[in-house]
Amino acid sequence: MTDESYVKIKDVLNGYHKDKEVKMRGWIHRTRSGGKIVFMVIRDATGTLQATVKKGNLPDEEFEDAKKALVESSLILKGTIAEDNRAPGGYELRVDHCNILQFAEVFPIVEDQSPEFLMDKRHLWIRSQKLNAVFKIRSTVVGAIHSFFRTNGFYEFDAPVLQPNQCEGGSTLFEVKYYENKTYLSQTWQLYAEAAIFSLEKIYNVGPTFRAEKSKTSRHLSEFWMAEMEAAWLNLHDLTEIAKDEVKYILKEVLKHNQNELETLNQDIEKLTHIANNSFPTISYDEALSILKDKENMNVEWGKDLRTIEEAKLMNHFDTPIIVTHYPLEIMAFYKPADPDRPDTALCFDMLAPDGYGEIVGGSERSTDLEYMKNRLREQGENIENYDWYFDLRRFGSVPHGGYGLGVERLVSWICKLENIKDAIPFPRTLTRFSP
RNA sequence: GCCGUCCUAGCUCAGUUGGUGGAGCACUCGGCUGUUAACCGAGCGGUCGCCGGUUCGAGUCCGGCGGACGGCGCCA
């Protein structure tokens, strides 16, 4: 698949090619030159390595090329790997052939960068060590989601991205011209998933979700990836336990495969390991309100959703993610059923991450009561006719079922300790930015 | 929708009471055979976001507009 005659930097740093003559290829990450010596830090997908180019050890014209090549020039090098404690990482390549594939123009990103500038140059900034590490972890996270559900008997099931109706709240849809009509970008996979469980029973999906919310915060994207599951015969307790298992499994996979990346990002590996190996508590909305009142002196009126600040204060008292169940029914979407034992609350839950990363999972049992759902939709001013096919699901062999959605970027942000969710996705789309 | 901060060289920023716009980095040239965000010397580099106003004179004061970023609400 790849040319094995070229060695990777990670292997060099692990000592595999010591004193060997090797071929390497990559890009110039940093370069500084003396009169007759050039120090280049070269970069490939696996890491960075110092290469020393000394005049006399290679043809003169190749030395001159090495001297004038700017940052991000692509190149092929031949030379010997030497252990040398003067080199960062302890190893360096002593070059005897330098072939510059393309002399890069002046790279616009230098030492001082503002977030806005880096966002404008996102197509170049994704080469940075930080984003390289984040996207390696993101790859592990998404891979872990697939393997978690597949090994637990779930089928991957895909829903259309273009959807004629909405699921929750009307004002947050992206409208799309669809021939002579209009349709909307997917806000959730859920309604289609609810149709599919009558065939496959246990399903999941990872895919893009679009919300035209006018949220300008470090936790919101207009286009983000949601990992959703839906299954027949599950109750609220089952759902919360699966969600906990899933998040712990993802964490363990990241800890297994991405130690270097977590270090690059200055994440606390011990803390994450502790979280991955401990149980996540489940509390009710009522208990959350008590904690806020008793320990934070914050009075939240019963019936109000927990706001960002309240979630953060609540999480001061936990060092793992927690599940909060039984939010007030009134503020919940039409498909969430009331708890028969506590009819003013819904059979729903959120998972909150520590350290202010907020809601990473949201889910619920789904109502099987057709009239109840119709009434809730009418109260919210929705046109019931749009949901006719969905209501069919309650007319033909309806069963108890439920599901949840996990925000991939929210999870990645927390695991990578990112300041802004925009760095958890390669090319972020927000209220004000849809380019590059 | 509401609130706040910011906008000066390619980048990051300084700019005093209103009086001929600066630094560092990047880049170019010169020097240096072990640098670690290399260093030393020189050079190149400007529609001070836009429009209007006050003033002899505006980067600076006033008004409007635009853009970016963040917070709240809402959500994953």
Coordinates of C-alpha atoms (C1' of nucleotides) in Angstrom, one line a residue:
Chain A
M1 CA 0.0 0.0 0.0
T2 CA 2.8 2.4 0.9
D3 CA 6.5 2.3 -0.1
E4 CA 8.1 0.5 2.7
S5 CA 11.5 1.7 1.7
Y6 CA 10.7 5.1 3.3
V7 CA 10.9 5.1 7.1
K8 CA 8.5 6.9 9.4
I9 CA 9.6 9.4 12.0
K10 CA 7.9 7.7 14.9
D11 CA 9.9 4.5 14.2
V12 CA 13.1 6.5 14.1
L13 CA 12.3 8.1 17.5
N14 CA 11.6 4.6 18.9
G15 CA 15.2 3.7 17.9
Y16 CA 14.4 1.2 15.2
H17 CA 16.7 2.6 12.5
K18 CA 19.7 3.6 14.6
D19 CA 23.0 3.8 12.6
K20 CA 21.1 2.6 9.5
E21 CA 21.1 4.3 6.1
V22 CA 17.5 5.3 5.4
K23 CA 15.2 7.2 3.0
M24 CA 12.7 9.6 4.5
R25 CA 10.1 11.9 3.1
G26 CA 7.9 14.7 4.5
W27 CA 7.8 18.4 5.0
I28 CA 10.1 21.1 6.6
H29 CA 8.6 22.0 9.9
R30 CA 11.3 24.4 11.0
T31 CA 14.7 25.3 9.5
R32 CA 17.7 27.3 10.6
S33 CA 21.0 27.5 8.8
G34 CA 24.5 28.2 9.7
G35 CA 27.3 28.9 7.2
K36 CA 28.0 25.3 6.3
I37 CA 25.3 23.5 8.2
V38 CA 21.5 23.5 8.0
F39 CA 19.3 22.2 10.8
M40 CA 15.9 21.2 9.6
V41 CA 13.1 19.8 11.7
I42 CA 11.2 17.6 9.3
R43 CA 7.6 16.4 9.8
D44 CA 5.5 13.5 8.6
A45 CA 2.2 12.2 9.8
T46 CA 3.8 10.4 12.7
G47 CA 6.0 13.1 14.3
T48 CA 9.0 15.5 13.9
L49 CA 12.7 14.8 13.6
Q50 CA 15.8 16.9 13.3
A51 CA 17.8 16.5 10.1
T52 CA 21.3 17.9 9.9
V53 CA 22.6 18.8 6.5
K54 CA 26.4 19.5 6.4
K55 CA 28.2 21.0 3.4
G56 CA 30.5 18.3 2.0
N57 CA 28.3 15.4 3.0
L58 CA 26.2 15.9 -0.1
P59 CA 26.5 17.5 -3.5
D60 CA 26.9 21.2 -3.3
E61 CA 23.8 22.1 -5.3
E62 CA 21.7 19.9 -2.9
F63 CA 23.2 21.7 0.1
E64 CA 22.3 25.1 -1.5
D65 CA 18.7 23.8 -2.0
A66 CA 18.5 22.6 1.6
K67 CA 19.7 26.1 2.7
K68 CA 17.2 28.0 0.8
A69 CA 14.1 25.8 1.1
L70 CA 11.4 27.5 3.3
V71 CA 9.1 26.0 5.9
E72 CA 6.6 23.5 4.5
S73 CA 8.7 22.6 1.5
S74 CA 8.2 19.0 0.7
L75 CA 11.3 16.8 0.4
I76 CA 13.0 13.4 0.2
L77 CA 16.0 12.8 2.3
K78 CA 18.6 10.1 2.5
G79 CA 21.1 9.7 5.3
T80 CA 22.0 7.9 8.4
I81 CA 20.1 7.8 11.7
A82 CA 22.3 8.8 14.6
E83 CA 21.6 8.9 18.3
D84 CA 22.5 12.3 19.5
N85 CA 21.4 14.1 22.7
R86 CA 21.8 17.5 21.0
A87 CA 18.8 16.6 18.8
P88 CA 15.3 17.0 20.2
G89 CA 13.9 13.5 20.7
G90 CA 17.4 12.1 20.9
Y91 CA 17.8 11.0 17.3
E92 CA 18.6 12.8 14.1
L93 CA 19.0 12.2 10.4
R94 CA 22.5 13.0 9.0
V95 CA 21.7 13.8 5.5
D96 CA 23.8 12.8 2.4
H97 CA 21.1 13.4 -0.2
C98 CA 18.4 16.2 -0.2
N99 CA 15.8 16.3 -2.9
I100 CA 13.4 19.2 -2.5
L101 CA 10.2 18.1 -4.3
Q102 CA 8.6 21.6 -4.1
F103 CA 10.0 24.8 -2.8
A104 CA 7.2 26.2 -0.7
E105 CA 6.3 29.8 -0.9
V106 CA 6.5 31.9 2.3
F107 CA 4.2 30.1 4.8
P108 CA 1.7 32.6 6.2
I109 CA 1.5 31.0 9.6
V110 CA 4.4 32.0 11.9
E111 CA 5.0 32.1 15.6
D112 CA 2.2 34.5 16.6
Q113 CA -1.2 33.6 15.5
S114 CA -4.7 34.7 16.5
P115 CA -7.6 32.3 16.5
E116 CA -9.3 34.3 13.6
F117 CA -6.2 34.1 11.4
L118 CA -5.7 30.4 12.0
M119 CA -9.3 29.9 11.1
D120 CA -8.8 31.8 7.8
K121 CA -5.8 29.6 7.1
R122 CA -7.5 26.4 8.4
H123 CA -6.5 24.4 5.3
L124 CA -2.8 25.1 6.3
W125 CA -3.2 25.1 10.1
I126 CA -4.5 21.5 10.1
R127 CA -0.8 20.6 9.5
S128 CA 0.0 21.8 13.0
Q129 CA 1.0 19.4 15.7
K130 CA -2.0 20.3 17.8
L131 CA -4.6 19.6 15.2
N132 CA -2.6 16.5 14.0
A133 CA -3.0 15.2 17.6
V134 CA -6.7 16.2 17.9
F135 CA -7.7 14.5 14.6
K136 CA -5.8 11.3 15.5
I137 CA -7.8 11.2 18.7
R138 CA -11.0 12.0 16.8
S139 CA -10.3 9.1 14.5
T140 CA -9.9 6.8 17.5
V141 CA -13.2 8.2 19.0
V142 CA -15.2 7.6 15.9
G143 CA -13.7 4.2 15.3
A144 CA -14.5 3.3 18.9
I145 CA -18.1 4.3 18.5
H146 CA -18.4 1.9 15.6
S147 CA -16.7 -1.0 17.3
F148 CA -18.7 -0.4 20.6
F149 CA -22.0 -0.7 18.9
R150 CA -21.1 -3.4 16.4
T151 CA -19.7 -5.7 19.2
N152 CA -22.9 -5.1 21.2
G153 CA -25.2 -6.3 18.4
F154 CA -26.2 -3.0 16.9
Y155 CA -26.5 -2.5 13.1
E156 CA -25.3 0.7 11.4
F157 CA -28.3 2.4 9.9
D158 CA -28.3 5.5 7.7
A159 CA -31.0 8.1 7.5
P160 CA -31.4 10.8 4.8
V161 CA -29.6 14.0 5.3
L162 CA -32.3 15.9 3.4
Q163 CA -35.4 15.7 5.6
P164 CA -38.8 17.2 5.0
N165 CA -39.7 17.9 8.6
Q166 CA -38.1 18.8 11.9
C167 CA -37.8 17.0 15.2
E168 CA -37.3 19.6 17.8
G169 CA -37.9 23.3 17.6
G170 CA -38.6 24.9 14.2
S171 CA -36.3 27.9 14.0
T172 CA -33.0 26.0 13.8
L173 CA -33.3 24.3 10.4
F174 CA -31.2 24.9 7.4
E175 CA -33.5 25.2 4.4
V176 CA -32.4 23.7 1.1
K177 CA -33.8 24.2 -2.3
Y178 CA -35.0 20.8 -3.6
Y179 CA -36.0 21.0 -7.2
E180 CA -39.3 22.9 -7.1
N181 CA -39.7 22.4 -3.4
K182 CA -37.8 23.0 -0.2
T183 CA -36.4 20.6 2.3
Y184 CA -34.1 20.7 5.3
L185 CA -30.7 19.5 6.4
S186 CA -30.9 16.7 9.0
Q187 CA -31.2 17.9 12.6
T188 CA -31.3 14.3 13.9
W189 CA -31.4 10.8 12.7
Q190 CA -33.9 9.9 15.4
L191 CA -37.3 9.8 13.6
Y192 CA -35.9 7.5 10.9
A193 CA -34.2 5.4 13.5
E194 CA -37.5 4.9 15.3
A195 CA -38.9 3.5 12.0
A196 CA -35.9 1.2 11.7
I197 CA -35.9 -0.4 15.1
F198 CA -39.1 -2.3 14.0
S199 CA -36.9 -4.1 11.5
L200 CA -33.4 -4.2 13.1
E201 CA -34.2 -3.6 16.8
K202 CA -30.8 -2.2 17.7
I203 CA -29.2 0.4 15.5
Y204 CA -26.7 3.2 15.6
N205 CA -25.2 5.9 13.3
V206 CA -22.5 8.5 13.2
G207 CA -23.2 11.3 10.9
P208 CA -23.3 15.1 10.4
T209 CA -26.1 17.1 12.0
F210 CA -27.1 20.7 11.1
R211 CA -28.5 23.2 13.5
A212 CA -29.0 26.9 12.5
E213 CA -28.9 28.0 16.2
K214 CA -27.7 31.5 16.7
S215 CA -25.2 30.4 19.3
K216 CA -21.9 32.0 19.4
T217 CA -20.0 30.1 22.1
S218 CA -17.0 27.9 22.3
R219 CA -19.3 24.9 22.6
H220 CA -21.5 25.2 19.5
L221 CA -21.1 24.4 15.8
S222 CA -23.7 24.7 13.0
E223 CA -22.5 21.5 11.5
F224 CA -21.4 18.8 13.9
W225 CA -21.2 15.0 14.1
M226 CA -23.6 13.2 16.3
A227 CA -23.3 9.5 17.2
E228 CA -26.9 8.3 17.8
M229 CA -28.3 4.9 18.9
E230 CA -31.9 3.7 19.0
A231 CA -33.2 0.4 20.2
A232 CA -36.4 -1.5 20.9
W233 CA -37.3 -2.8 24.3
L234 CA -35.0 -0.5 26.3
N235 CA -36.0 1.6 29.3
L236 CA -34.4 4.7 30.7
H237 CA -32.1 2.8 33.0
D238 CA -30.8 0.6 30.1
L239 CA -30.1 3.7 28.0
T240 CA -28.1 5.4 30.7
E241 CA -26.0 2.3 31.4
I242 CA -25.2 1.9 27.6
A243 CA -24.3 5.6 27.4
K244 CA -21.9 5.2 30.3
D245 CA -20.4 2.1 28.9
E246 CA -19.9 3.7 25.5
V247 CA -18.1 6.8 26.9
K248 CA -15.9 4.7 29.1
Y249 CA -15.1 2.4 26.2
I250 CA -14.2 5.4 24.0
L251 CA -12.0 6.8 26.7
K252 CA -10.2 3.4 27.1
E253 CA -9.5 3.2 23.4
V254 CA -8.1 6.7 23.3
L255 CA -5.9 5.9 26.3
K256 CA -4.7 2.8 24.6
H257 CA -3.9 4.3 21.2
N258 CA -3.2 8.0 21.8
Q259 CA -0.8 8.5 24.7
N260 CA 1.5 10.6 22.6
E261 CA -1.3 12.8 21.3
L262 CA -2.7 13.3 24.8
E263 CA 0.7 14.4 25.9
T264 CA 1.1 16.8 23.0
L265 CA -2.2 18.3 24.1
N266 CA -1.1 18.5 27.7
Q267 CA -4.1 16.4 28.8
D268 CA -4.0 14.8 32.2
I269 CA -3.7 11.1 31.4
E270 CA -3.9 9.9 35.0
K271 CA -7.2 11.8 35.4
L272 CA -8.6 10.4 32.2
T273 CA -7.5 6.9 33.3
H274 CA -9.2 7.3 36.6
I275 CA -12.4 8.4 34.9
A276 CA -12.4 5.5 32.4
N277 CA -12.1 3.0 35.3
N278 CA -14.8 4.5 37.6
S279 CA -18.5 4.4 37.6
F280 CA -20.4 7.5 36.5
P281 CA -23.2 8.5 39.0
T282 CA -26.8 8.9 38.0
I283 CA -28.8 11.6 39.7
S284 CA -32.2 13.1 39.1
Y285 CA -33.0 16.7 38.1
D286 CA -34.4 17.1 41.6
E287 CA -31.2 15.9 43.2
A288 CA -29.2 18.2 40.9
L289 CA -31.3 21.2 42.1
S290 CA -30.7 20.1 45.8
I291 CA -26.9 20.0 45.2
L292 CA -27.0 23.4 43.6
K293 CA -29.1 24.8 46.5
D294 CA -27.1 23.2 49.4
K295 CA -23.6 23.4 48.1
E296 CA -23.5 26.3 45.6
N297 CA -26.3 28.4 47.1
M298 CA -28.0 28.6 43.7
N299 CA -31.7 28.5 43.6
V300 CA -33.1 27.1 40.4
E301 CA -36.8 27.3 40.0
W302 CA -38.3 23.9 39.5
G303 CA -39.3 23.6 35.8
K304 CA -36.3 25.6 34.4
D305 CA -33.7 23.8 32.3
L306 CA -30.2 23.7 33.8
R307 CA -28.2 26.6 32.3
T308 CA -24.6 26.4 31.4
I309 CA -23.4 28.0 34.6
E310 CA -25.6 25.7 36.7
E311 CA -24.2 22.6 34.9
A312 CA -20.7 23.9 35.5
K313 CA -21.4 24.5 39.2
L314 CA -23.0 21.1 39.6
M315 CA -20.0 19.4 38.1
N316 CA -17.8 20.9 40.8
H317 CA -19.0 18.1 42.9
F318 CA -18.1 15.3 40.5
D319 CA -14.8 14.1 39.0
T320 CA -16.4 11.9 36.4
P321 CA -19.2 12.6 33.9
I322 CA -22.6 12.2 35.4
I323 CA -26.1 11.3 34.2
V324 CA -29.0 13.6 35.1
T325 CA -32.5 12.1 34.6
H326 CA -36.1 13.2 34.9
Y327 CA -36.1 16.8 33.6
P328 CA -39.4 18.6 33.8
L329 CA -41.7 17.3 31.1
E330 CA -42.8 20.8 30.1
I331 CA -39.5 21.8 28.7
M332 CA -38.9 18.6 26.8
A333 CA -39.5 17.6 23.1
F334 CA -42.9 16.1 22.1
Y335 CA -41.6 12.5 21.8
K336 CA -40.4 12.3 25.4
P337 CA -42.8 10.4 27.6
A338 CA -43.8 11.3 31.2
D339 CA -42.7 9.1 34.0
P340 CA -45.8 7.3 35.2
D341 CA -44.5 7.6 38.8
R342 CA -43.8 11.2 38.5
P343 CA -45.9 12.6 35.6
D344 CA -44.4 16.1 35.7
T345 CA -41.0 14.7 34.7
A346 CA -39.9 13.0 31.5
L347 CA -38.1 9.7 31.1
C348 CA -35.0 11.4 29.7
F349 CA -31.4 12.1 30.5
D350 CA -28.4 14.1 29.8
M351 CA -24.8 13.2 30.4
L352 CA -22.7 16.1 31.6
A353 CA -18.9 16.1 31.2
P354 CA -16.5 17.5 33.9
D355 CA -14.6 20.8 33.7
G356 CA -17.3 22.8 32.0
Y357 CA -17.6 20.8 28.9
G358 CA -21.3 20.5 29.4
E359 CA -23.8 18.2 27.8
I360 CA -22.2 15.5 25.8
V361 CA -25.1 13.1 25.5
G362 CA -28.9 13.6 25.5
G363 CA -31.5 10.9 25.2
S364 CA -34.8 9.5 26.3
E365 CA -37.4 6.8 26.1
R366 CA -39.9 7.6 23.3
S367 CA -43.5 8.0 23.8
T368 CA -45.8 5.3 22.5
D369 CA -48.9 7.4 23.2
L370 CA -50.1 8.8 19.9
E371 CA -52.7 11.3 21.3
Y372 CA -50.1 12.6 23.8
M373 CA -47.6 13.4 21.1
K374 CA -50.2 15.0 18.9
N375 CA -51.2 17.3 21.8
R376 CA -47.6 18.2 22.6
L377 CA -47.0 19.1 18.9
R378 CA -50.2 21.2 18.8
E379 CA -49.2 23.0 21.9
Q380 CA -45.9 23.9 20.2
G381 CA -47.7 25.1 17.1
E382 CA -46.5 22.3 14.8
N383 CA -48.4 21.0 11.8
I384 CA -49.3 17.4 12.8
E385 CA -49.7 16.3 9.2
N386 CA -45.9 16.5 8.7
Y387 CA -45.6 13.6 11.2
D388 CA -48.1 11.3 9.7
W389 CA -45.6 8.6 8.7
Y390 CA -44.0 8.9 12.1
F391 CA -47.3 8.2 13.8
D392 CA -47.7 5.1 11.7
L393 CA -44.9 3.7 13.9
R394 CA -47.3 3.8 16.8
R395 CA -50.1 2.2 14.9
F396 CA -48.3 -1.0 13.8
G397 CA -46.9 -3.0 16.6
S398 CA -45.6 -0.2 18.8
V399 CA -43.1 -1.2 21.4
P400 CA -41.2 0.5 24.2
H401 CA -38.0 1.9 22.9
G402 CA -35.5 4.7 23.3
G403 CA -32.2 6.2 22.2
Y404 CA -29.7 8.9 22.6
G405 CA -27.3 11.1 20.7
L406 CA -23.7 11.8 21.6
G407 CA -22.0 15.0 20.4
V408 CA -18.8 13.8 18.8
E409 CA -17.0 17.2 19.0
R410 CA -18.2 17.9 22.5
L411 CA -16.6 14.6 23.5
V412 CA -13.5 15.2 21.6
S413 CA -13.2 18.7 23.1
W414 CA -13.4 17.2 26.6
I415 CA -11.0 14.4 25.9
C416 CA -8.5 16.7 24.2
K417 CA -9.0 19.5 26.8
L418 CA -9.7 22.0 24.0
E419 CA -10.6 25.6 24.7
N420 CA -12.9 25.8 21.7
I421 CA -15.0 23.1 20.0
K422 CA -14.0 24.5 16.6
D423 CA -10.7 22.6 17.0
A424 CA -12.5 19.3 17.4
I425 CA -13.6 19.3 13.7
P426 CA -11.4 19.9 10.7
F427 CA -13.3 22.6 9.0
P428 CA -15.7 24.2 11.4
R429 CA -19.0 25.7 10.4
T430 CA -20.4 28.3 12.7
L431 CA -22.9 31.2 12.7
T432 CA -20.4 33.5 11.0
R433 CA -18.0 31.1 9.3
F434 CA -18.5 28.6 6.4
S435 CA -15.1 28.9 4.7
P436 CA -12.6 27.5 3.9
Chain B
rG1 C1' -32.5 37.9 20.1
rC2 C1' -29.5 40.4 24.2
rC3 C1' -24.6 41.8 26.3
rG4 C1' -19.2 42.6 26.1
rU5 C1' -14.3 42.9 23.7
rC6 C1' -11.4 43.8 19.5
rC7 C1' -10.0 45.9 14.3
rU8 C1' -2.6 49.8 13.1
rA9 C1' 3.1 46.1 8.2
rG10 C1' 2.1 39.1 5.8
rC11 C1' 1.6 37.8 11.5
rU12 C1' 1.5 39.4 16.9
rC13 C1' 1.3 44.0 19.1
rA14 C1' 2.9 49.2 21.0
rG15 C1' 1.4 54.1 19.7
rU16 C1' 1.7 59.4 25.6
rU17 C1' -2.3 65.7 25.9
rG18 C1' -4.6 65.5 18.8
rG19 C1' 1.3 67.6 16.0
rU20 C1' 5.9 63.9 9.9
rG21 C1' 3.3 55.9 12.0
rG22 C1' 7.0 52.0 15.6
rA23 C1' 8.9 47.1 17.6
rG24 C1' 9.4 41.8 17.4
rC25 C1' 8.6 37.7 14.1
rA26 C1' 8.4 36.4 8.8
rC27 C1' 11.0 37.5 4.1
rU28 C1' 15.7 39.3 1.3
rC29 C1' 21.1 40.2 1.6
rG30 C1' 25.8 39.5 4.4
rG31 C1' 28.4 36.6 8.7
rC32 C1' 28.9 32.0 11.5
rU33 C1' 30.4 23.8 11.2
rG34 C1' 25.8 21.9 16.5
rU35 C1' 21.4 24.9 16.2
rU36 C1' 17.0 24.0 19.9
rA37 C1' 11.0 29.5 18.6
rA38 C1' 19.4 29.8 16.9
rC39 C1' 22.3 34.2 16.9
rC40 C1' 24.7 39.1 14.9
rG41 C1' 24.4 43.2 11.1
rA42 C1' 21.6 45.6 7.2
rG43 C1' 17.3 45.9 4.1
rC44 C1' 12.1 45.3 2.4
rG45 C1' 7.4 46.1 4.3
rG46 C1' 1.4 50.8 5.8
rU47 C1' -5.9 52.7 2.2
rC48 C1' -4.2 52.8 10.9
rG49 C1' -11.7 48.2 9.0
rC50 C1' -15.2 51.7 6.1
rC51 C1' -18.1 56.4 5.8
rG52 C1' -18.9 61.0 7.8
rG53 C1' -18.1 65.0 11.6
rU54 C1' -15.1 68.3 15.0
rU55 C1' -10.1 70.6 14.2
rC56 C1' -5.1 74.6 11.3
rG57 C1' -4.1 69.3 12.0
rA58 C1' -7.3 62.8 13.6
rG59 C1' -4.4 56.0 14.3
rU60 C1' -5.8 59.1 18.6
rC61 C1' -12.0 62.8 19.9
rC62 C1' -17.5 62.3 18.3
rG63 C1' -21.5 59.7 15.2
rG64 C1' -22.9 55.8 12.0
rC65 C1' -21.8 51.2 9.4
rG66 C1' -19.2 46.7 8.7
rG67 C1' -16.3 42.5 10.3
rA68 C1' -14.2 39.1 13.9
rC69 C1' -14.2 36.9 18.7
rG70 C1' -16.5 35.6 23.2
rG71 C1' -20.7 35.4 27.0
rC72 C1' -26.1 34.6 27.9
rG73 C1' -30.4 32.1 26.0
rC74 C1' -31.1 27.4 23.2
rC75 C1' -28.9 22.9 22.3
rA76 C1' -25.0 17.8 21.3

